[in-house]
């Protein structure tokens, strides 16, 4: 099928779905433009979390021309809270997953549509220099069991190979809000300098200099902070 599609000479996106079975990660990246890694997603939080975590195992083989696919977006289907929808979109975007909308756009509510139209997150998803995000903090099995927050991040680069920005998503997996989260900047490769952290959802910017941590005042239940971090000098 891949060869037949290529022989047409037309740009065709070839999406493979066998739910991650039969060792798809071994042959999917060279066969299709995206390859499913999970069961079909359902319109509730635990399904979203399961699909994201399973998909994360394949970051080392996911890349241009063959991206790992944790299934479509459930944003706008009213099974998730707005905070959960934001987390859903932010994680899928930095995972370089195909951003396939699974909702009825004729009846979707504006707040959900605004999430789907987030230009900053779409930009990193489509940036050819970024890779599938990996976990940088709160990554252990114990962290998962205890529902500790985790930090997932990817980078974009300038044409000269220098780092352009770090995109980090801090996730609260817990069923209640969490206050005063500390993100370890060394785990993002930021040990010194003057930086700006731009919140890709609320549009605010915080600056920090020569700090080892970045504080987040509060994350709501299943909420996130989606940050674009750039060096200022």
Backbone as CSV, one residue per row, in Angstrom:
resi,resn,N_x,N_y,N_z,CA_x,CA_y,CA_z,C_x,C_y,C_z
1,UNK,0.825,-1.196,0.000,0.000,0.000,0.000,0.869,1.261,0.000
2,UNK,1.919,1.267,0.827,2.821,2.418,0.850,3.387,2.699,-0.543
3,UNK,3.863,1.653,-1.176,4.494,1.819,-2.495,3.485,2.279,-3.541
4,UNK,2.266,1.764,-3.462,1.225,2.159,-4.416,0.858,3.624,-4.238
5,UNK,0.758,4.074,-2.989,0.444,5.473,-2.732,1.571,6.384,-3.208
6,UNK,2.805,5.990,-2.951,3.947,6.796,-3.400,4.012,6.876,-4.921
7,UNK,3.595,5.809,-5.574,3.673,5.756,-7.037,2.700,6.724,-7.706
8,UNK,1.699,7.208,-6.974,0.757,8.154,-7.571,1.392,9.517,-7.809
9,UNK,2.471,9.810,-7.074,3.117,11.112,-7.214,2.388,12.242,-6.529
10,UNK,1.346,11.902,-5.784,0.565,12.914,-5.090,0.887,12.900,-3.600
11,UNK,0.778,14.052,-2.928,1.006,14.080,-1.478,-0.183,13.451,-0.744
12,UNK,0.024,12.286,-0.161,-1.030,11.557,0.544,-0.517,11.198,1.932
13,UNK,-1.296,11.500,2.943,-0.920,11.132,4.315,-1.428,9.722,4.587
14,UNK,-0.502,8.820,4.832,-0.837,7.410,5.044,-0.802,7.103,6.539
15,UNK,-1.976,6.918,7.119,-2.114,6.658,8.553,-2.379,5.175,8.782
16,UNK,-1.512,4.549,9.564,-1.633,3.116,9.851,-2.337,2.916,11.190
17,UNK,-3.304,2.020,11.237,-3.954,1.699,12.501,-4.124,0.198,12.653
18,UNK,-3.343,-0.386,13.559,-3.620,-1.741,14.039,-3.484,-1.761,15.559
19,UNK,-3.734,-0.568,16.158,-3.804,-0.401,17.612,-2.495,-0.763,18.329
20,UNK,-1.365,-0.576,17.639,-0.069,-0.828,18.260,0.308,-2.286,18.375
21,UNK,-0.454,-3.156,17.747,-0.169,-4.585,17.821,0.810,-5.008,16.720
22,UNK,1.324,-6.226,16.844,2.218,-6.804,15.832,3.496,-5.995,15.647
23,UNK,3.986,-5.387,16.752,5.257,-4.682,16.691,5.266,-3.510,15.726
24,UNK,4.193,-2.732,15.733,4.077,-1.615,14.791,5.274,-0.678,14.855
25,UNK,5.851,-0.512,16.052,6.963,0.421,16.192,8.196,-0.026,15.412
26,UNK,8.257,-1.305,15.020,9.405,-1.797,14.258,9.298,-1.465,12.776
27,UNK,8.085,-1.456,12.245,7.920,-1.250,10.806,7.056,-0.041,10.442
28,UNK,6.285,0.465,11.418,5.413,1.603,11.152,6.142,2.855,10.677
29,UNK,7.270,3.236,11.318,7.937,4.482,10.926,8.422,4.519,9.476
30,UNK,8.687,3.372,8.888,9.160,3.350,7.498,8.047,2.965,6.511
31,UNK,6.852,2.744,7.045,5.743,2.310,6.184,4.676,3.384,6.030
32,UNK,4.331,4.053,7.125,3.292,5.070,7.078,3.783,6.401,7.611
33,UNK,2.984,7.439,7.410,3.317,8.764,7.933,2.971,8.898,9.406
34,UNK,2.046,8.079,9.873,1.769,7.959,11.305,1.309,6.531,11.574
35,UNK,1.514,6.091,12.797,1.192,4.701,13.136,0.664,4.672,14.561
36,UNK,-0.535,4.124,14.686,-1.198,4.059,15.983,-0.409,3.187,16.956
37,UNK,-0.371,3.650,18.198,0.382,2.952,19.245,-0.523,2.381,20.334
38,UNK,-1.824,2.674,20.274,-2.704,2.394,21.406,-4.074,1.900,20.959
39,UNK,-4.869,1.538,21.973,-6.280,1.278,21.748,-6.960,2.570,21.298
40,UNK,-8.197,2.437,20.804,-8.985,3.627,20.463,-9.202,4.471,21.711
41,UNK,-9.018,5.773,21.566,-9.220,6.671,22.698,-10.718,6.791,22.998
42,UNK,-11.023,6.981,24.270,-12.407,7.194,24.705,-12.518,8.592,25.301
43,UNK,-13.747,9.032,25.458,-14.001,10.410,25.855,-14.022,10.574,27.372
44,UNK,-12.922,10.134,28.027,-12.773,10.360,29.465,-11.284,10.361,29.810
45,UNK,-10.962,10.908,30.981,-9.579,11.210,31.347,-8.668,9.989,31.372
46,UNK,-9.079,8.901,31.975,-8.192,7.745,32.120,-7.771,7.184,30.766
47,UNK,-8.653,7.243,29.783,-8.304,6.801,28.439,-7.252,7.718,27.831
48,UNK,-7.445,9.018,28.000,-6.464,9.997,27.518,-5.090,9.728,28.135
49,UNK,-5.059,9.564,29.460,-3.789,9.340,30.150,-3.129,8.041,29.695
50,UNK,-3.919,6.985,29.596,-3.363,5.692,29.165,-2.735,5.807,27.783
51,UNK,-3.452,6.393,26.846,-2.938,6.495,25.484,-1.673,7.344,25.420
52,UNK,-1.654,8.433,26.183,-0.464,9.287,26.160,0.754,8.555,26.731
53,UNK,0.574,7.899,27.840,1.710,7.232,28.482,2.238,6.076,27.634
54,UNK,1.355,5.322,27.006,1.808,4.234,26.131,2.550,4.802,24.924
55,UNK,1.988,5.846,24.341,2.612,6.466,23.167,4.010,6.985,23.475
56,UNK,4.209,7.428,24.722,5.502,8.002,25.108,6.640,6.995,25.031
57,UNK,6.332,5.700,25.095,7.382,4.682,25.015,8.110,4.708,23.674
58,UNK,7.506,5.299,22.662,8.048,5.177,21.308,8.696,6.463,20.790
59,UNK,9.058,7.349,21.709,9.665,8.619,21.298,10.968,8.421,20.538
60,UNK,11.698,7.361,20.838,13.004,7.165,20.190,12.890,6.692,18.747
61,UNK,11.721,6.185,18.344,11.557,5.726,16.956,10.561,6.581,16.170
62,UNK,9.948,7.533,16.843,9.008,8.441,16.187,9.775,9.613,15.598
63,UNK,9.424,10.015,14.370,10.146,11.122,13.761,9.541,11.538,12.437
64,UNK,10.175,12.499,11.758,9.645,13.019,10.491,9.349,11.907,9.493
65,UNK,8.143,11.962,8.939,7.724,10.946,7.982,7.044,9.759,8.601
66,UNK,7.140,9.603,9.931,6.525,8.456,10.585,6.334,8.692,12.074
67,UNK,5.280,9.402,12.418,5.056,9.805,13.808,4.177,8.812,14.569
68,UNK,4.509,8.600,15.844,3.673,7.796,16.730,2.342,8.512,16.965
69,UNK,1.255,7.736,16.956,-0.090,8.318,16.998,-0.906,7.719,18.144
70,UNK,-1.200,8.519,19.187,-2.013,8.034,20.308,-3.518,8.164,20.092
71,UNK,-3.940,8.383,18.858,-5.334,8.499,18.426,-5.808,9.945,18.463
72,UNK,-7.012,10.158,17.992,-7.536,11.492,17.733,-7.823,12.268,19.018
73,UNK,-8.153,13.531,18.826,-8.466,14.429,19.938,-9.945,14.332,20.323
74,UNK,-10.206,14.335,21.633,-11.581,14.275,22.146,-12.076,15.641,22.605
75,UNK,-11.371,16.669,22.227,-11.729,18.024,22.646,-13.040,18.450,21.983
76,UNK,-13.965,18.936,22.818,-15.253,19.391,22.306,-16.354,18.363,22.396
77,UNK,-16.038,17.170,22.887,-17.054,16.111,22.989,-17.717,16.044,24.353
78,UNK,-17.346,16.977,25.245,-17.992,17.194,26.542,-17.792,16.071,27.554
79,UNK,-16.827,15.181,27.292,-16.495,14.171,28.295,-15.368,14.607,29.203
80,UNK,-14.670,15.670,28.814,-13.538,16.203,29.562,-13.865,17.606,30.050
81,UNK,-13.281,17.989,31.185,-13.389,19.375,31.629,-12.519,20.250,30.723
82,UNK,-12.676,21.545,30.810,-11.855,22.455,30.011,-10.381,22.304,30.383
83,UNK,-10.087,22.149,31.662,-8.686,21.949,32.069,-8.132,20.660,31.469
84,UNK,-8.933,19.620,31.448,-8.497,18.359,30.850,-8.311,18.494,29.343
85,UNK,-9.181,19.265,28.699,-9.026,19.493,27.264,-7.739,20.237,26.951
86,UNK,-7.396,21.212,27.771,-6.134,21.935,27.579,-4.940,20.996,27.709
87,UNK,-4.969,20.144,28.726,-3.887,19.188,28.917,-3.817,18.223,27.744
88,UNK,-4.960,17.749,27.302,-5.049,16.845,26.154,-4.352,17.462,24.942
89,UNK,-4.711,18.699,24.615,-4.153,19.327,23.417,-2.664,19.612,23.577
90,UNK,-2.267,20.104,24.746,-0.857,20.420,24.980,0.020,19.179,24.871
91,UNK,-0.412,18.075,25.466,0.383,16.840,25.421,0.455,16.289,24.003
92,UNK,-0.661,16.255,23.292,-0.660,15.742,21.914,0.231,16.623,21.024
93,UNK,0.184,17.938,21.268,0.972,18.850,20.436,2.469,18.615,20.608
94,UNK,2.939,18.538,21.847,4.385,18.369,22.038,4.828,16.930,21.791
95,UNK,3.876,15.998,21.765,4.209,14.622,21.400,4.335,14.457,19.886
96,UNK,4.097,15.545,19.153,4.160,15.523,17.684,3.122,14.563,17.099
97,UNK,2.039,14.357,17.836,0.976,13.469,17.376,0.161,14.158,16.288
98,UNK,-0.422,13.403,15.365,-1.351,14.008,14.408,-2.509,14.654,15.166
99,UNK,-2.757,15.934,14.900,-3.816,16.659,15.607,-5.121,16.517,14.842
100,UNK,-5.700,15.319,14.930,-6.929,14.995,14.211,-8.125,15.261,15.125
101,UNK,-8.960,16.193,14.731,-10.107,16.569,15.557,-11.194,15.505,15.477
102,UNK,-11.688,15.094,16.642,-12.700,14.046,16.699,-14.046,14.551,17.167
103,UNK,-14.305,15.849,16.984,-15.554,16.444,17.461,-16.327,17.055,16.301
104,UNK,-17.580,17.364,16.554,-18.455,17.973,15.554,-18.241,19.483,15.593
105,UNK,-17.587,20.040,14.582,-17.255,21.456,14.579,-18.467,22.353,14.364
106,UNK,-19.598,21.786,14.022,-20.806,22.609,13.848,-21.469,22.928,15.180
107,UNK,-21.132,22.179,16.235,-21.771,22.408,17.533,-20.759,22.594,18.663
108,UNK,-19.465,22.572,18.356,-18.454,22.676,19.396,-18.546,24.032,20.093
109,UNK,-18.319,24.062,21.407,-18.373,25.306,22.159,-17.094,26.110,21.925
110,UNK,-17.202,27.425,22.010,-16.096,28.317,21.676,-14.850,28.030,22.523
111,UNK,-15.048,27.757,23.810,-13.907,27.534,24.697,-13.093,26.325,24.236
112,UNK,-13.769,25.293,23.772,-13.077,24.117,23.259,-12.427,24.406,21.904
113,UNK,-13.134,25.152,21.051,-12.580,25.501,19.748,-11.328,26.351,19.896
114,UNK,-11.325,27.248,20.869,-10.145,28.082,21.113,-8.925,27.225,21.462
115,UNK,-9.147,26.145,22.202,-8.039,25.242,22.540,-7.481,24.618,21.268
116,UNK,-8.360,24.164,20.394,-7.924,23.534,19.146,-7.205,24.507,18.219
117,UNK,-7.414,25.796,18.414,-6.821,26.804,17.538,-5.622,27.496,18.168
118,UNK,-5.054,26.899,19.221,-3.902,27.505,19.896,-2.691,27.514,18.963
119,UNK,-2.323,28.693,18.493,-1.295,28.815,17.463,0.086,28.383,17.946
120,UNK,0.421,28.679,19.184,1.743,28.327,19.699,1.923,26.810,19.771
121,UNK,0.895,26.114,20.243,1.010,24.658,20.361,0.967,23.990,18.996
122,UNK,0.178,24.530,18.090,0.170,23.998,16.727,1.544,24.203,16.087
123,UNK,2.166,25.346,16.368,3.465,25.659,15.777,4.539,24.667,16.210
124,UNK,4.583,24.320,17.490,5.616,23.366,17.920,5.309,21.970,17.394
125,UNK,4.034,21.637,17.293,3.654,20.346,16.721,4.130,20.218,15.277
126,UNK,4.096,21.331,14.542,4.449,21.314,13.128,5.903,21.708,12.859
127,UNK,6.628,22.120,13.873,8.013,22.568,13.676,8.898,21.391,13.263
128,UNK,9.593,21.480,12.126,10.396,20.345,11.659,11.628,20.069,12.501
129,UNK,11.984,21.003,13.394,13.193,20.790,14.206,12.903,20.142,15.555
130,UNK,11.648,20.041,15.933,11.324,19.467,17.242,11.070,17.970,17.137
131,UNK,11.285,17.276,18.252,11.056,15.841,18.336,9.913,15.558,19.300
132,UNK,9.463,14.302,19.333,8.437,13.928,20.296,8.941,14.202,21.697
133,UNK,8.130,14.865,22.508,8.515,15.237,23.863,8.805,14.002,24.707
134,UNK,9.710,14.168,25.649,10.039,13.120,26.611,9.850,13.642,28.025
135,UNK,9.730,12.733,28.957,9.543,13.114,30.356,10.875,13.546,30.954
136,UNK,10.857,14.672,31.662,12.077,15.214,32.251,12.029,15.228,33.781
137,UNK,10.842,15.229,34.353,10.707,15.287,35.814,9.422,14.577,36.212
138,UNK,9.472,13.845,37.348,8.300,13.089,37.778,8.028,11.911,36.876
139,UNK,9.098,11.202,36.497,8.999,10.187,35.441,9.007,8.742,35.935
140,UNK,9.238,8.527,37.209,9.389,7.162,37.703,8.043,6.461,37.871
141,UNK,8.119,5.144,38.033,6.916,4.367,38.291,6.245,4.822,39.589
142,UNK,7.066,5.136,40.576,6.528,5.629,41.848,5.791,6.946,41.650
143,UNK,6.383,7.842,40.872,5.711,9.109,40.585,4.350,8.876,39.947
144,UNK,4.287,7.915,39.034,3.028,7.608,38.362,1.992,7.078,39.341
145,UNK,2.401,6.141,40.193,1.482,5.553,41.165,0.987,6.593,42.162
146,UNK,1.902,7.486,42.591,1.558,8.502,43.586,0.892,9.729,42.966
147,UNK,0.742,9.723,41.655,0.095,10.817,40.921,0.843,12.137,41.077
148,UNK,2.171,12.057,41.157,2.971,13.271,41.221,2.931,13.992,39.871
149,UNK,3.056,15.305,39.881,3.103,16.025,38.602,4.341,15.639,37.811
150,UNK,4.253,15.739,36.505,5.405,15.431,35.663,5.603,16.525,34.627
151,UNK,6.840,16.616,34.130,7.208,17.619,33.142,7.631,16.913,31.861
152,UNK,6.980,17.274,30.768,7.296,16.727,29.449,7.776,17.873,28.577
153,UNK,8.847,17.641,27.815,9.431,18.763,27.084,10.049,18.332,25.760
154,UNK,10.107,19.300,24.853,10.821,19.159,23.592,11.475,20.501,23.282
155,UNK,12.352,20.528,22.294,13.060,21.742,21.924,12.873,22.045,20.435
156,UNK,12.979,23.321,20.086,13.065,23.722,18.682,14.418,24.397,18.470
157,UNK,14.861,24.431,17.202,16.225,24.906,16.915,16.222,25.906,15.768
158,UNK,17.207,26.815,15.812,17.436,27.752,14.727,18.178,27.058,13.583
159,UNK,18.281,27.745,12.458,18.947,27.152,11.295,20.429,26.888,11.535
160,UNK,21.044,27.622,12.464,22.466,27.399,12.761,22.681,26.296,13.793
161,UNK,21.595,25.645,14.209,21.687,24.551,15.155,21.575,24.961,16.608
162,UNK,21.520,26.265,16.879,21.360,26.729,18.260,19.921,26.525,18.725
163,UNK,19.770,26.368,20.028,18.439,26.111,20.579,17.583,27.369,20.499
164,UNK,16.383,27.237,19.955,15.466,28.362,19.800,14.545,28.505,21.000
165,UNK,13.936,27.414,21.421,13.003,27.451,22.545,12.832,26.055,23.126
166,UNK,12.432,26.019,24.388,12.048,24.777,25.049,10.549,24.858,25.314
167,UNK,9.840,23.817,24.931,8.409,23.732,25.179,8.183,22.686,26.265
168,UNK,7.653,23.121,27.389,7.455,22.221,28.522,5.995,22.226,28.953
169,UNK,5.460,21.047,29.204,4.106,20.910,29.722,4.189,20.221,31.079
170,UNK,3.724,20.907,32.099,3.704,20.380,33.464,2.290,19.890,33.748
171,UNK,2.156,18.614,34.077,0.833,17.987,34.187,0.527,17.597,35.624
172,UNK,-0.668,17.932,36.065,-1.187,17.452,37.350,-2.074,16.238,37.083
173,UNK,-1.560,15.057,37.395,-2.322,13.826,37.176,-3.319,13.546,38.299
174,UNK,-3.255,14.341,39.340,-4.048,14.078,40.546,-5.496,14.502,40.364
175,UNK,-6.362,13.959,41.213,-7.794,14.249,41.134,-8.194,15.478,41.946
176,UNK,-7.219,16.237,42.421,-7.479,17.517,43.067,-6.371,18.485,42.662
177,UNK,-6.555,19.748,42.975,-5.546,20.730,42.580,-4.256,20.537,43.380
178,UNK,-3.161,21.042,42.842,-1.859,21.004,43.507,-1.301,22.418,43.495
179,UNK,-0.755,22.851,44.634,-0.165,24.179,44.753,1.358,24.103,44.809
180,UNK,1.991,25.189,44.364,3.428,25.398,44.514,4.267,24.256,43.936
181,UNK,4.114,24.037,42.658,4.908,23.022,41.955,6.244,23.648,41.566
182,UNK,7.324,22.927,41.762,8.650,23.396,41.409,9.188,22.585,40.235
183,UNK,9.484,23.272,39.138,10.065,22.622,37.972,11.579,22.780,38.023
184,UNK,12.295,21.661,37.982,13.756,21.661,38.044,14.306,22.047,36.673
185,UNK,14.859,23.232,36.577,15.311,23.744,35.290,16.537,23.011,34.755
186,UNK,17.327,22.436,35.645,18.494,21.683,35.181,18.072,20.481,34.347
187,UNK,16.910,19.921,34.655,16.421,18.771,33.894,15.970,19.174,32.490
188,UNK,15.839,20.491,32.268,15.531,21.007,30.937,16.787,21.542,30.247
189,UNK,17.928,21.399,30.910,19.184,21.901,30.354,19.395,23.388,30.569
190,UNK,18.686,23.965,31.542,18.796,25.395,31.839,19.475,25.572,33.186
191,UNK,20.759,25.883,33.174,21.502,25.983,34.430,21.827,27.421,34.816
192,UNK,21.888,28.321,33.844,22.156,29.721,34.160,21.687,30.574,32.998
193,UNK,21.480,31.854,33.287,21.067,32.774,32.241,19.763,33.476,32.568
194,UNK,19.320,34.279,31.633,18.107,35.075,31.775,17.082,34.528,30.786
195,UNK,15.933,34.079,31.301,14.957,33.395,30.466,13.560,33.984,30.643
196,UNK,12.722,33.740,29.643,11.301,34.099,29.721,10.476,32.841,29.557
197,UNK,9.454,32.701,30.389,8.529,31.569,30.297,7.163,32.114,29.897
198,UNK,6.764,31.793,28.674,5.489,32.277,28.130,4.431,31.197,28.272
199,UNK,3.323,31.519,28.933,2.219,30.580,29.112,1.398,30.543,27.829
200,UNK,1.390,29.404,27.150,0.751,29.306,25.839,-0.771,29.271,25.897
201,UNK,-1.336,29.229,27.100,-2.792,29.306,27.217,-3.276,30.680,27.668
202,UNK,-2.649,31.265,28.685,-3.174,32.552,29.152,-2.413,33.756,28.608
203,UNK,-1.308,33.518,27.894,-0.595,34.597,27.230,0.298,35.439,28.124
204,UNK,0.498,35.045,29.373,1.352,35.803,30.281,2.804,35.328,30.172
205,UNK,3.724,36.207,30.566,5.150,35.886,30.527,5.792,36.196,31.869
206,UNK,6.566,35.250,32.383,7.363,35.456,33.589,8.833,35.350,33.220
207,UNK,9.659,36.233,33.786,11.092,36.176,33.558,11.798,35.614,34.790
208,UNK,12.879,34.900,34.568,13.689,34.385,35.678,15.149,34.375,35.263
209,UNK,16.033,34.538,36.248,17.460,34.657,35.960,18.268,33.870,36.979
210,UNK,19.191,33.051,36.449,20.119,32.277,37.282,19.400,31.543,38.410
211,UNK,18.318,30.890,38.051,17.525,30.147,39.031,17.559,28.658,38.694
212,UNK,17.468,27.824,39.725,17.453,26.375,39.522,16.048,25.822,39.353
213,UNK,15.052,26.614,39.727,13.674,26.142,39.662,12.752,27.218,39.094
214,UNK,11.632,26.770,38.569,10.566,27.658,38.129,9.303,27.235,38.856
215,UNK,8.699,28.171,39.575,7.540,27.846,40.381,6.230,28.047,39.635
216,UNK,5.301,27.132,39.860,3.946,27.238,39.313,2.996,27.259,40.511
217,UNK,2.226,28.326,40.636,1.424,28.529,41.838,0.366,27.450,42.031
218,UNK,-0.341,27.105,40.986,-1.411,26.111,41.126,-1.693,25.430,39.799
219,UNK,-1.929,24.112,39.887,-2.460,23.359,38.757,-3.763,22.720,39.205
220,UNK,-4.819,22.961,38.450,-6.110,22.379,38.790,-6.104,20.874,38.506
221,UNK,-7.129,20.197,38.983,-7.286,18.768,38.731,-7.098,18.460,37.247
222,UNK,-6.132,17.593,36.949,-5.826,17.169,35.585,-5.468,18.339,34.669
223,UNK,-5.072,19.450,35.272,-4.691,20.628,34.501,-3.210,20.635,34.174
224,UNK,-2.793,21.655,33.452,-1.391,21.739,33.053,-0.946,23.188,32.968
225,UNK,0.366,23.356,32.923,0.985,24.613,32.516,1.749,24.302,31.242
226,UNK,1.449,25.014,30.170,2.109,24.802,28.881,2.998,26.011,28.615
227,UNK,4.316,25.817,28.717,5.255,26.929,28.718,6.214,26.877,27.536
228,UNK,6.426,28.033,26.943,7.460,28.215,25.930,8.581,29.019,26.580
229,UNK,9.753,28.413,26.729,10.854,29.040,27.451,11.936,29.447,26.453
230,UNK,12.284,30.730,26.464,13.297,31.257,25.565,14.358,32.020,26.355
231,UNK,15.588,32.037,25.829,16.663,32.764,26.486,16.628,34.224,26.045
232,UNK,16.779,35.136,27.019,16.709,36.565,26.724,18.081,37.178,26.481
233,UNK,19.115,36.691,27.150,20.472,37.192,26.913,21.494,36.150,27.331
